[in-house]
Amino acid sequence: MSFSFSELDFMKPELGAEYTGTGTHFAVYSAHAEQIDLCLFSDDGKKEMARMPLPKREGDIWSGYIAGLKPGTVYGYRASGPYDPKNGHRFNPNKLLLDPYAKQVVGDLTWDDALYGYTIGKDDLSFDERDSAPFMVKGVVQDPDFDWDGDEAIRRPWTETLIYETHVRGMTMTHPKVPDRLRGTFLGMCSDPIIDHLTKLGVSAVELLPIQFFPNDRYLEEKHLTNYWGYQTLGFFAPQSRYMSSDRITEFKTMVRKFHASGIEVIMDVVYNHTAEGSEKGPTLSFRGLDNASYYILSPDDPRHTFDTTGTGNTLNVANPMVMRMVLDSLRYWVGAMHIDGFRFDLASTLGRQDMEFDRQGIFFSAIRQDPMLAGVKLIAEPWDVGEGGYQVGGFPHPFREWNDKFRDDVRRFWKGDAGQVSEMAERVTGSALQFNHSDRGSTSSINLLSAHDGFTLMDTVSFNGKHNEANGEDNRDGHSDNHSDNMGVEGATGDADINDARRRRRRNMMATLLLSQGVPMILAGDEVGNSQGGNNNAYCQDNEIGWIDWSGLDDPFLTFCQKMIAFRKAQPELRQERFLTGETAEDGRIEIAWYKPDGDFMDDGAWNDNELRVLSVYVSRSVLASDAEKMDGLFMVFNAGGDCEVTLPGVNGIKTWQRVVDTGADDPFTVFDPENPVMVYRESIAVFAPKGASVPPKNATRTERQRWFHFGRRNS
């Protein structure tokens, strides 16, 4: 079959390979190329059937239209231009290049020296003439039609959001009820057993680790390991092919549709800060060969080298308008064509860098905020990178929410019994106002987490004092060493009943803290069933039993505890407020928050600064500014990281009598009973009380004093 570009070529606004119904239009960006060749391949991708220069260039967009060319066509590009590494140019037409806009990727990337633009064994100024096509993945022209059956985005309010961070393979590979043929796939992820588990647990959104196309890293393959997490994106528009049970990307759309039908939003973890090509010594797979000097930030002192703020060898140059367009087009594609509900941006500080420094008013944030399609979806930042000034927790603009590692660390320290943690714990329970209460941001700005894919699982936090990453092949040097963990007496799994009981209690306390705190809770998949990674806190390369969830804990009482604790949170609007609680007082004297010492007196300077105090008691009600502020019954919560403690229940907002509704130290934590006053709150436990009745507001404190008591905790954090 012969191929040729139509003489009636026309310029479409879309980049990539777009099927028009009568043919396919190809368009790709390169500012410095001298020629771009479209290469068409046999269906299996092994034989190059045609190579044709794109005939049209308008600005820096190269394009061409082939009438009659249908979906399913396998293709790639080759780019000719200056090979001048010292000035940042690395064009090499011997290297087949993946279309940055490819909607599907086929084939396996087979690591070979031919994939590099320079000659391995020589420096990166050399030029390699071998053809990389036999070893390279290719793009596939797609038909955009799909029956969404009325599916629409859910757009659940942040105050009603509970995120479940998970991995497509890790979630499904060992689940006993997922069919073998679907394990590790999008269809397995949305299978009935998985959706049943998530709906019973009560989560409102799944946050999927990277599912955009990524290859295996060469150095991992040489160590017989795998790029499991996927933070090495090569195709920003294509679903990861290893997660499909067939050659149809409609499987991804089916997954999204099934989650939506179950009331669950789908959030994607996306990596737009770097690509899989690595440093200047990495392979030439796509962006480097199309226009290295445009797609990447190069060293201002020596353009031969990439500028790296990500720790992966390169940094995507979103300051370039066409690279920014690619990122935005990708985001719009996943929202518009794939019905995604939101994104979590990996190392998001990199995206906010201008002139090498972070700028919260930068062009990336401005572009998203003005985009009518993107401004309404959930946007979550990992608010740091590895560059200078990269740690930016609290520094992102609305509507971004941010992962709050301070919550993780301070909650771990408090329950571990570290000294002087009461004021820090107070800050975390109320939404980390010091970080987020500015620029009209709300308390849902904080994504609260106990654990995430990167670090110890919840079970490992209470089972290991140190990391155990030997299986990663780096002599246990990789991964964080400061985990604020405590093995409770034995390193790793044990048959000691007392230690296991102590670990269960601490896990209850930490999970309850997460679900009793202002902000948006995020649970790591498997924490609810006691999943352990054997102390490996950096399982990025462990596509095996270390990285997969162990579902043997499905009958564990801790799963039931998590289900009931989530249901409790959903039933208590006091725990899910949009506004920060600042100690305001209603006109009739009612207060929205107050902190207490165990004896019933308000917290004072001495208590906030008492390094030996292990008990934090707080009354939380509706914000006096809330639309339904008259419903200010509230909750009284006691977080006791010390020994048995007698606590006086307060008289506040007219409440005279209380009933205990949660006790993490009880055999049945949710048995409701009427306590004596004062009440015994047992060692290392949380007790939550709800009012039984009300009379008149307290008159023993002025508005100024109430606000001052609240701010003691914040000022000393």
XYZ file of C-alpha atoms in Angstrom:
717
model
C 0.000 0.000 0.000
C 1.321 3.431 -0.892
C 0.895 6.503 1.254
C 1.065 10.168 0.356
C 0.025 13.474 1.812
C -3.024 15.081 0.282
C -2.489 18.096 -1.906
C -5.546 19.482 -0.151
C -3.575 19.639 3.074
C -5.121 21.827 5.709
C -4.068 23.056 9.132
C -6.035 21.722 12.082
C -5.653 23.328 15.513
C -4.994 19.990 17.228
C -1.539 18.548 17.609
C -0.994 14.805 17.380
C -2.677 12.288 15.078
C -6.346 13.245 14.623
C -8.716 10.976 12.690
C -11.219 13.152 10.825
C -13.566 10.427 9.622
C -12.059 10.453 6.132
C -8.361 10.442 6.931
C -5.777 11.386 9.538
C -4.102 14.724 10.208
C -0.638 14.719 11.808
C 0.905 17.707 13.552
C 3.945 18.067 15.812
C 5.857 20.961 17.361
C 9.546 21.680 16.831
C 11.107 25.136 16.751
C 14.614 24.128 15.699
C 14.120 21.141 13.361
C 14.894 21.441 9.678
C 12.678 18.507 8.637
C 10.194 16.192 10.361
C 9.490 12.785 8.807
C 6.322 10.811 9.499
C 7.042 7.073 9.625
C 4.235 4.529 9.146
C 4.639 0.944 10.315
C 3.040 -2.451 9.885
C 0.337 -3.356 12.383
C 2.833 -5.186 14.581
C 5.175 -2.170 14.508
C 8.113 -4.192 13.190
C 8.354 -2.988 9.611
C 8.607 0.606 8.464
C 6.175 0.889 5.548
C 6.660 4.546 4.610
C 8.735 7.600 5.527
C 7.462 11.001 4.370
C 8.496 14.558 5.253
C 5.638 16.516 6.796
C 4.869 18.962 3.985
C 3.568 21.993 5.851
C 5.166 24.246 8.425
C 3.306 27.140 9.958
C 5.226 28.822 12.728
C 6.820 25.908 14.550
C 4.011 23.407 13.822
C 4.802 20.751 11.214
C 1.771 19.006 9.699
C 0.324 16.842 6.967
C -2.924 15.056 6.061
C -3.292 11.569 4.589
C -6.711 10.807 3.127
C -8.054 7.344 3.868
C -5.632 6.644 6.710
C -7.681 4.994 9.461
C -7.508 4.397 13.217
C -5.145 1.607 14.157
C -2.292 2.959 12.028
C 1.068 2.615 13.809
C 3.413 5.592 13.438
C 6.363 7.612 14.758
C 8.533 10.578 13.784
C 12.125 11.283 12.835
C 13.575 14.797 13.151
C 16.471 16.301 11.226
C 18.344 19.374 12.330
C 21.581 20.471 13.946
C 23.415 17.966 16.100
C 25.111 20.530 18.314
C 24.975 19.334 21.946
C 27.087 22.236 23.214
C 24.258 24.549 22.170
C 21.511 22.200 23.315
C 20.543 20.664 19.943
C 20.465 16.857 19.634
C 18.658 16.085 16.367
C 19.358 12.609 15.012
C 17.084 11.255 12.218
C 18.300 7.722 12.939
C 16.184 7.748 16.084
C 12.465 6.996 15.883
C 10.527 9.371 18.133
C 7.240 8.863 19.915
C 4.653 11.536 19.149
C 4.255 13.588 22.377
C 0.499 13.625 21.643
C 0.137 9.889 20.928
C -3.186 8.650 22.360
C -2.011 5.037 22.488
C 1.416 3.435 22.642
C 2.148 -0.066 21.364
C 5.134 -2.360 21.611
C 7.726 -2.752 24.301
C 10.693 -0.477 24.727
C 13.599 -2.879 24.304
C 16.692 -1.343 25.806
C 19.497 -1.164 23.277
C 22.371 1.222 22.711
C 20.697 2.256 19.440
C 18.102 4.199 21.470
C 20.727 6.811 22.339
C 21.530 9.763 20.115
C 25.212 9.514 20.966
C 27.422 6.431 20.897
C 27.453 4.559 24.183
C 31.016 4.220 25.353
C 31.875 7.672 24.032
C 30.841 11.044 25.424
C 27.461 12.633 24.633
C 29.040 14.832 21.935
C 29.390 11.793 19.674
C 26.733 10.866 17.067
C 25.153 7.411 16.731
C 23.952 6.285 13.291
C 22.074 3.118 14.242
C 18.321 2.921 13.627
C 16.377 2.785 16.892
C 13.008 1.824 15.358
C 13.305 -1.965 16.011
C 13.637 -1.254 19.737
C 11.221 1.672 20.046
C 7.548 1.929 21.018
C 5.185 3.580 18.528
C 1.999 5.600 18.545
C -1.383 4.424 17.253
C -4.005 6.566 15.514
C -7.198 6.500 17.584
C -10.915 6.660 16.918
C -12.293 9.027 19.604
C -15.801 7.507 19.641
C -16.924 5.861 22.904
C -20.376 5.297 24.393
C -20.185 7.070 27.748
C -23.811 6.155 28.401
C -24.587 9.554 29.935
C -21.524 9.535 32.206
C -20.533 12.907 33.638
C -17.933 14.115 36.112
C -19.078 13.985 39.724
C -17.548 17.249 41.023
C -18.017 16.366 44.702
C -17.320 19.232 47.150
C -13.984 19.100 48.938
C -15.764 18.978 52.292
C -17.284 15.640 51.259
C -14.102 14.204 49.738
C -12.131 11.249 51.099
C -9.274 10.134 48.849
C -7.904 6.592 48.475
C -4.424 6.544 46.926
C -3.833 3.310 45.051
C -1.970 1.538 42.254
C -3.719 -0.344 39.441
C -1.501 -3.414 39.747
C -0.911 -3.213 43.481
C -4.636 -3.033 44.161
C -5.596 -6.024 42.052
C -2.747 -8.522 41.716
C -3.506 -10.606 44.818
C -7.147 -9.816 45.539
C -8.769 -13.247 45.863
C -11.976 -12.267 44.046
C -10.494 -10.414 41.062
C -10.408 -12.759 38.011
C -6.881 -13.812 37.058
C -7.189 -12.399 33.528
C -8.067 -8.939 34.879
C -5.434 -8.647 37.587
C -3.108 -5.713 37.070
C -5.446 -3.996 34.580
C -7.876 -1.101 34.404
C -10.718 -3.623 34.111
C -9.472 -5.378 37.226
C -9.343 -2.045 39.005
C -13.032 -1.463 38.302
C -14.101 -5.067 38.859
C -16.978 -5.711 41.238
C -14.793 -6.938 44.164
C -12.679 -3.775 44.121
C -15.601 -1.380 43.778
C -17.483 -3.289 46.482
C -14.526 -2.899 48.843
C -14.203 0.824 48.155
C -17.898 1.591 48.520
C -18.134 -0.360 51.786
C -15.054 1.439 53.070
C -16.706 4.751 52.221
C -14.111 6.555 50.133
C -15.291 9.143 47.607
C -12.319 9.219 45.200
C -9.508 6.984 44.012
C -6.182 8.635 43.286
C -4.313 6.414 40.832
C -0.528 6.362 40.757
C 0.749 7.276 37.275
C -1.235 5.641 34.487
C 0.125 7.733 31.603
C 2.507 5.720 29.448
C 5.905 5.113 31.016
C 8.706 2.678 30.110
C 10.879 0.593 32.361
C 14.179 2.168 33.342
C 17.216 0.517 31.821
C 19.171 0.367 35.059
C 16.221 -1.307 36.804
C 15.863 -3.933 34.098
C 19.560 -4.689 34.380
C 18.966 -5.349 38.098
C 15.886 -7.466 37.247
C 13.608 -4.865 38.794
C 10.710 -2.836 37.378
C 9.545 0.766 37.208
C 6.522 -0.090 39.347
C 5.262 3.318 40.465
C 5.541 4.866 37.010
C 7.036 8.291 37.710
C 8.887 8.353 34.375
C 6.284 9.517 31.866
C 6.947 9.330 28.144
C 3.402 9.620 26.743
C 1.290 12.338 28.373
C -1.866 11.414 26.412
C -1.685 7.600 26.403
C -2.864 5.161 29.080
C -0.181 2.786 30.304
C -0.306 -0.177 27.942
C 0.660 -2.779 30.555
C -2.566 -1.948 32.415
C -4.763 -3.002 29.481
C -5.913 -6.569 28.920
C -6.368 -5.876 25.188
C -5.133 -3.308 22.665
C -8.041 -0.911 23.255
C -7.795 2.255 25.342
C -11.553 2.031 25.822
C -10.713 -0.155 28.829
C -9.576 2.988 30.638
C -12.819 4.753 29.778
C -14.783 1.730 30.977
C -12.995 1.932 34.320
C -13.826 5.613 34.750
C -17.454 5.038 33.778
C -17.848 2.214 36.316
C -16.286 4.243 39.109
C -18.596 7.155 38.350
C -21.608 4.855 38.359
C -20.576 3.872 41.906
C -20.229 7.489 43.016
C -16.415 7.416 43.076
C -14.309 10.132 41.470
C -11.095 9.299 39.600
C -8.006 11.420 40.237
C -4.797 10.869 38.250
C -1.299 11.259 39.637
C 0.473 13.087 36.805
C 4.147 13.781 36.175
C 4.638 16.916 34.082
C 7.833 18.041 35.790
C 10.161 15.688 33.880
C 10.143 12.831 31.370
C 11.637 9.358 31.049
C 14.515 10.557 28.851
C 16.730 11.499 31.799
C 19.775 13.737 31.540
C 21.748 14.565 28.411
C 23.244 11.092 28.749
C 19.814 9.486 28.542
C 18.100 7.976 25.495
C 16.508 9.858 22.610
C 12.898 8.652 22.636
C 10.706 11.675 21.926
C 11.170 15.221 23.232
C 14.972 15.230 23.102
C 14.978 14.254 19.445
C 12.146 16.578 18.441
C 13.636 19.691 20.027
C 15.809 19.269 23.100
C 16.322 23.018 23.530
C 12.584 23.724 23.571
C 11.149 20.862 25.615
C 13.719 20.880 28.440
C 15.270 23.480 30.699
C 18.968 23.523 29.898
C 21.769 24.791 32.086
C 22.088 28.547 31.566
C 25.851 28.183 31.927
C 26.268 25.201 29.614
C 23.304 24.189 27.379
C 24.930 20.830 26.787
C 23.552 19.809 30.175
C 19.949 19.620 31.387
C 18.841 21.611 34.423
C 17.486 19.203 37.042
C 15.158 20.152 39.923
C 13.462 16.763 40.026
C 16.313 14.372 40.777
C 15.594 12.445 37.571
C 17.976 14.148 35.154
C 15.744 16.648 33.360
C 13.102 19.304 33.928
C 10.291 20.003 31.468
C 10.360 23.580 30.206
C 6.792 24.726 30.890
C 7.943 28.324 30.433
C 7.984 27.554 26.701
C 4.463 28.388 25.433
C 4.227 25.265 23.260
C 5.415 22.977 26.044
C 2.900 24.646 28.340
C 0.270 24.050 25.667
C 1.205 20.368 25.553
C 0.706 20.053 29.314
C -2.624 21.888 29.201
C -3.779 19.938 26.146
C -2.937 16.738 27.995
C -4.918 17.779 31.064
C -7.870 18.835 28.914
C -7.751 15.546 27.045
C -7.985 13.494 30.229
C -10.862 15.647 31.481
C -12.755 15.999 28.207
C -12.149 12.713 26.410
C -11.464 10.441 29.396
C -13.786 12.059 32.013
C -11.129 12.349 34.732
C -12.220 14.263 37.853
C -8.892 15.679 39.008
C -5.125 15.539 39.126
C -2.373 15.204 41.694
C 0.759 16.931 40.366
C 4.028 15.200 41.191
C 6.804 17.552 42.399
C 4.526 20.458 41.601
C 6.977 23.118 42.767
C 8.895 22.481 39.540
C 5.846 23.502 37.526
C 5.755 26.791 39.398
C 9.360 27.708 38.701
C 10.137 30.778 36.621
C 13.728 31.907 36.180
C 14.587 28.866 38.306
C 12.600 30.131 41.333
C 9.123 29.146 42.564
C 6.424 31.716 41.803
C 2.890 31.062 43.066
C 1.649 33.587 40.495
C 3.573 31.846 37.705
C 2.299 31.096 34.241
C 1.469 27.442 34.921
C -0.877 28.281 37.780
C -2.364 31.219 35.900
C -2.984 29.092 32.815
C -4.864 26.438 34.763
C -6.875 28.930 36.812
C -8.182 30.711 33.722
C -9.006 27.511 31.836
C -12.768 26.836 32.021
C -12.286 23.083 31.684
C -9.511 22.699 34.256
C -10.408 25.274 36.900
C -13.402 23.206 37.997
C -11.648 19.854 38.529
C -9.789 18.732 41.624
C -6.200 19.999 41.590
C -3.737 18.646 44.157
C -0.079 19.643 44.459
C 2.811 17.686 45.864
C 4.231 20.991 47.121
C 7.963 20.374 46.832
C 10.782 19.363 44.520
C 14.480 18.717 45.128
C 15.708 22.105 43.897
C 16.657 25.109 45.993
C 13.556 26.692 47.535
C 11.445 23.765 46.412
C 9.637 23.060 49.699
C 6.432 25.090 49.341
C 3.794 23.576 51.654
C 1.080 26.220 51.922
C 2.513 28.229 49.040
C 0.204 27.222 46.207
C -2.691 29.366 44.980
C -6.374 28.528 45.068
C -7.899 26.249 43.766
C -4.958 23.909 44.438
C -5.011 21.648 47.470
C -1.718 20.352 48.828
C -0.295 17.206 50.336
C 0.502 18.064 53.951
C 3.545 16.123 55.124
C 3.513 18.139 58.352
C 0.267 16.372 59.260
C 1.865 12.967 58.646
C 4.998 13.717 60.649
C 3.352 15.471 63.593
C 0.634 12.845 64.021
C 3.257 10.098 63.981
C 5.365 11.970 66.543
C 2.421 12.671 68.836
C 1.291 9.045 68.998
C 4.879 7.837 69.313
C 5.006 9.860 72.529
C 7.555 12.473 71.503
C 7.842 15.420 73.859
C 6.270 18.804 73.193
C 3.855 17.739 70.453
C 0.550 19.042 71.857
C 0.588 22.420 70.094
C 1.683 20.819 66.803
C -1.115 18.264 67.116
C -3.602 21.081 67.724
C -2.475 22.739 64.525
C -2.907 19.573 62.469
C -6.340 18.694 63.896
C -7.662 22.106 62.872
C -6.386 22.134 59.293
C -2.827 23.527 59.603
C -3.901 27.159 59.564
C -0.344 28.462 59.851
C 0.376 26.987 56.433
C -2.945 27.441 54.663
C -5.046 30.192 56.284
C -4.097 32.985 53.904
C -5.180 34.371 50.549
C -8.792 33.375 51.316
C -7.924 29.683 51.276
C -10.092 27.271 53.247
C -9.277 24.422 55.609
C -9.812 21.937 52.787
C -6.553 23.245 51.322
C -4.742 20.588 53.371
C -4.699 17.018 52.098
C -4.069 15.163 55.355
C -2.264 11.848 55.152
C -0.765 9.275 57.497
C 1.084 7.439 54.743
C 1.440 7.412 50.975
C 3.050 5.324 48.276
C 6.362 7.000 49.131
C 7.273 5.936 52.674
C 6.142 3.466 55.295
C 2.654 2.024 55.191
C 0.592 2.583 58.331
C 1.359 -0.952 59.510
C 5.078 -0.493 58.902
C 5.007 2.803 60.816
C 4.159 0.831 63.966
C 6.289 -2.219 63.083
C 9.726 -0.924 62.087
C 12.198 1.514 63.584
C 14.242 1.658 60.399
C 13.767 1.201 56.667
C 14.515 -2.151 55.039
C 15.042 -1.421 51.349
C 17.668 -4.060 50.627
C 15.536 -5.578 47.847
C 15.950 -2.332 45.863
C 19.575 -3.155 45.184
C 21.054 0.035 46.640
C 22.373 -1.355 49.939
C 19.496 0.292 51.817
C 20.758 3.782 50.958
C 17.582 4.845 49.147
C 14.393 6.076 50.810
C 13.878 8.392 53.785
C 15.611 7.539 57.039
C 13.535 9.827 59.289
C 10.160 8.060 59.387
C 8.983 8.917 62.927
C 8.122 5.247 63.324
C 8.170 2.905 66.320
C 8.277 -0.896 66.222
C 6.717 -1.164 69.706
C 9.427 -3.571 70.860
C 10.150 -5.930 67.960
C 11.389 -5.087 64.449
C 8.865 -6.397 61.944
C 6.106 -8.967 62.232
C 5.797 -10.779 65.537
C 3.638 -13.331 67.293
C 3.763 -11.387 70.563
C 0.121 -10.722 71.443
C 0.840 -7.669 73.590
C 2.906 -5.977 70.878
C 0.298 -6.733 68.223
C -2.396 -5.324 70.504
C -0.353 -2.144 71.008
C 0.142 -1.825 67.254
C -3.584 -2.202 66.612
C -4.356 0.484 69.185
C -1.865 2.925 67.674
C -3.179 2.314 64.174
C -6.682 3.012 65.461
C -5.496 6.254 67.033
C -3.726 7.444 63.919
C -6.590 6.567 61.588
C -9.090 8.193 63.938
C -6.935 11.337 64.109
C -6.956 11.526 60.317
C -10.740 11.253 60.185
C -11.388 13.643 63.073
C -9.245 16.442 61.615
C -10.233 19.415 59.489
C -8.977 19.150 55.919
C -9.289 16.437 53.284
C -8.246 12.946 54.419
C -6.277 10.634 52.157
C -5.848 6.924 52.939
C -3.136 4.775 51.401
C -4.573 1.644 49.796
C -4.025 -1.347 52.029
C -3.678 0.561 55.289
C -7.240 -0.429 56.136
C -6.320 -4.139 55.909
C -2.965 -3.960 57.665
C -0.817 -4.153 54.554
C 2.943 -4.257 55.137
C 5.830 -3.812 52.706
C 8.228 -5.518 55.083
C 9.736 -2.192 56.071
C 10.487 -1.117 52.497
C 9.702 2.596 52.386
C 10.659 3.108 48.737
C 8.976 0.270 46.832
C 9.123 2.131 43.499
C 10.779 -0.834 41.786
C 8.936 -3.697 43.492
C 6.259 -4.972 41.119
C 5.803 -8.048 43.288
C 4.481 -9.087 46.695
C 6.450 -6.280 48.357
C 4.596 -3.576 46.407
C 1.252 -5.348 45.989
C -1.447 -5.205 48.654
C -1.750 -8.285 50.834
C -5.498 -8.851 51.068
C -5.298 -11.483 53.832
C -6.500 -8.827 56.292
C -9.962 -8.537 54.756
C -11.490 -10.034 57.896
C -9.384 -7.931 60.263
C -11.430 -5.915 62.805
C -9.330 -2.893 61.814
C -11.115 -2.811 58.457
C -14.447 -2.634 60.274
C -13.058 0.131 62.482
C -12.032 2.133 59.390
C -15.443 1.672 57.792
C -17.244 2.876 60.917
C -14.820 5.733 61.510
C -15.330 6.984 57.955
C -19.097 6.744 58.407
C -18.760 8.731 61.643
C -16.857 11.479 59.852
C -19.489 11.679 57.132
C -22.207 12.084 59.765
C -20.437 14.979 61.528
C -20.356 18.268 59.588
C -18.248 19.740 62.403
C -15.333 17.654 61.082
C -15.714 18.712 57.441
C -15.737 22.487 57.408
C -14.626 24.722 54.595
C -13.693 27.658 56.821
C -10.884 27.703 59.330
C -12.066 27.847 62.938
C -10.538 31.025 64.332
C -12.256 31.316 67.706
C -15.068 33.581 66.551
C -18.084 34.015 68.838
C -21.723 34.159 67.733
C -23.911 37.078 68.752
C -25.604 34.917 71.382
C -22.274 33.909 72.911
C -21.784 30.506 71.289
C -18.229 29.578 70.387
C -16.896 27.436 67.551
C -13.757 26.009 69.177
C -12.105 25.828 72.591
C -9.073 23.968 73.984
C -9.058 22.397 77.460
C -6.681 20.937 79.975
C -7.657 17.601 81.534
C -9.010 19.363 84.634
C -11.553 21.270 82.551
C -9.801 24.648 82.557
C -8.926 26.341 79.316
C -5.449 25.776 77.892
C -2.963 28.511 78.844
C 0.632 29.343 77.988
C 1.964 26.946 80.549
C -0.042 24.041 79.166
C 0.780 24.754 75.514
C 4.485 24.839 76.344
C 4.478 21.836 78.690
C 6.778 19.307 77.007
C 5.454 16.538 79.226
C 1.780 17.042 78.400
C 0.475 14.163 76.285
C -3.262 14.997 76.313
C -5.041 17.356 73.933
C -8.744 18.141 74.445
C -10.788 20.258 72.083
C -14.394 21.277 71.627
C -15.262 21.782 67.949
C -18.546 23.148 66.645
C -19.808 24.666 63.430
C -18.094 27.837 62.284
C -20.140 30.786 63.475
C -19.914 32.045 59.884
C -21.388 28.863 58.391
C -24.784 29.056 56.730
C -26.180 26.541 59.243
C -24.249 27.890 62.231
C -27.304 27.624 64.460
C -26.671 23.861 64.514
C -23.739 24.252 66.882
C -24.002 21.115 68.978
C -20.386 20.166 68.405
C -18.042 17.420 69.562
C -15.594 17.180 72.455
C -12.499 15.189 71.501
C -9.682 13.961 73.726
C -6.413 12.774 72.174
C -4.444 10.970 74.882
C -0.953 9.781 73.929
C 0.007 9.214 77.570
C -1.248 7.070 80.434
C -4.747 6.776 81.897
C -6.084 10.292 82.426
C -9.139 11.661 84.175
C -10.745 14.345 82.021
C -13.420 16.832 83.018
C -16.095 17.222 80.365
C -16.741 20.933 79.764
C -19.869 22.968 79.898
C -19.810 24.793 76.595
C -22.431 26.314 74.284
C -25.114 25.349 76.742
C -24.133 21.664 76.801
C -24.422 20.140 80.275
C -24.275 16.396 79.642
C -22.349 14.269 77.175
C -22.341 10.777 75.776
C -19.259 8.960 74.582
C -19.613 8.025 70.919
C -16.065 6.885 70.036
C -13.339 5.299 72.176
C -10.375 3.802 70.329
C -9.252 2.048 73.510
C -12.504 0.100 73.959
C -13.150 -3.406 72.661
C -16.024 -1.922 70.664
C -14.933 1.645 69.892
C -18.407 2.753 68.833
C -20.475 1.644 71.813
C -22.401 4.703 73.019
C -22.616 5.207 76.774
C -23.242 7.951 79.315
C -20.000 8.744 81.155
C -19.384 10.072 84.627
C -17.923 13.561 84.810
C -14.959 13.598 85.103
C -14.450 10.594 82.828
C -11.481 8.251 82.580
C -9.803 8.375 79.158
C -7.534 5.383 79.030
C -3.908 5.286 77.960
C -3.061 5.866 74.307
C -6.587 6.365 73.073
C -9.007 8.864 71.601
C -12.386 9.525 73.150
C -15.084 11.536 71.372
C -18.166 12.887 73.116
C -21.397 14.328 71.710
C -23.920 16.425 73.671
C -27.094 14.956 75.125
C -28.794 18.299 75.763
C -28.324 22.065 75.908
C -29.391 25.021 78.050
C -27.568 28.387 77.953
C -24.172 29.454 76.624
C -21.330 29.833 79.160
C -20.726 33.337 80.494
C -17.309 32.861 82.099
C -15.111 34.012 79.207
C -15.012 37.056 76.949
C -14.809 36.797 73.165
C -11.220 38.084 73.257
C -10.237 35.442 75.791
C -11.822 32.650 73.742
C -9.918 33.728 70.628
C -6.714 34.042 72.658
C -7.064 30.491 74.022
C -7.409 29.154 70.496
C -4.405 31.060 69.180
C -2.071 29.744 71.891
C -1.961 26.427 70.029
C -1.393 28.029 66.655
C 1.223 30.538 67.750
C 3.429 27.881 69.302
C 3.277 25.444 66.366
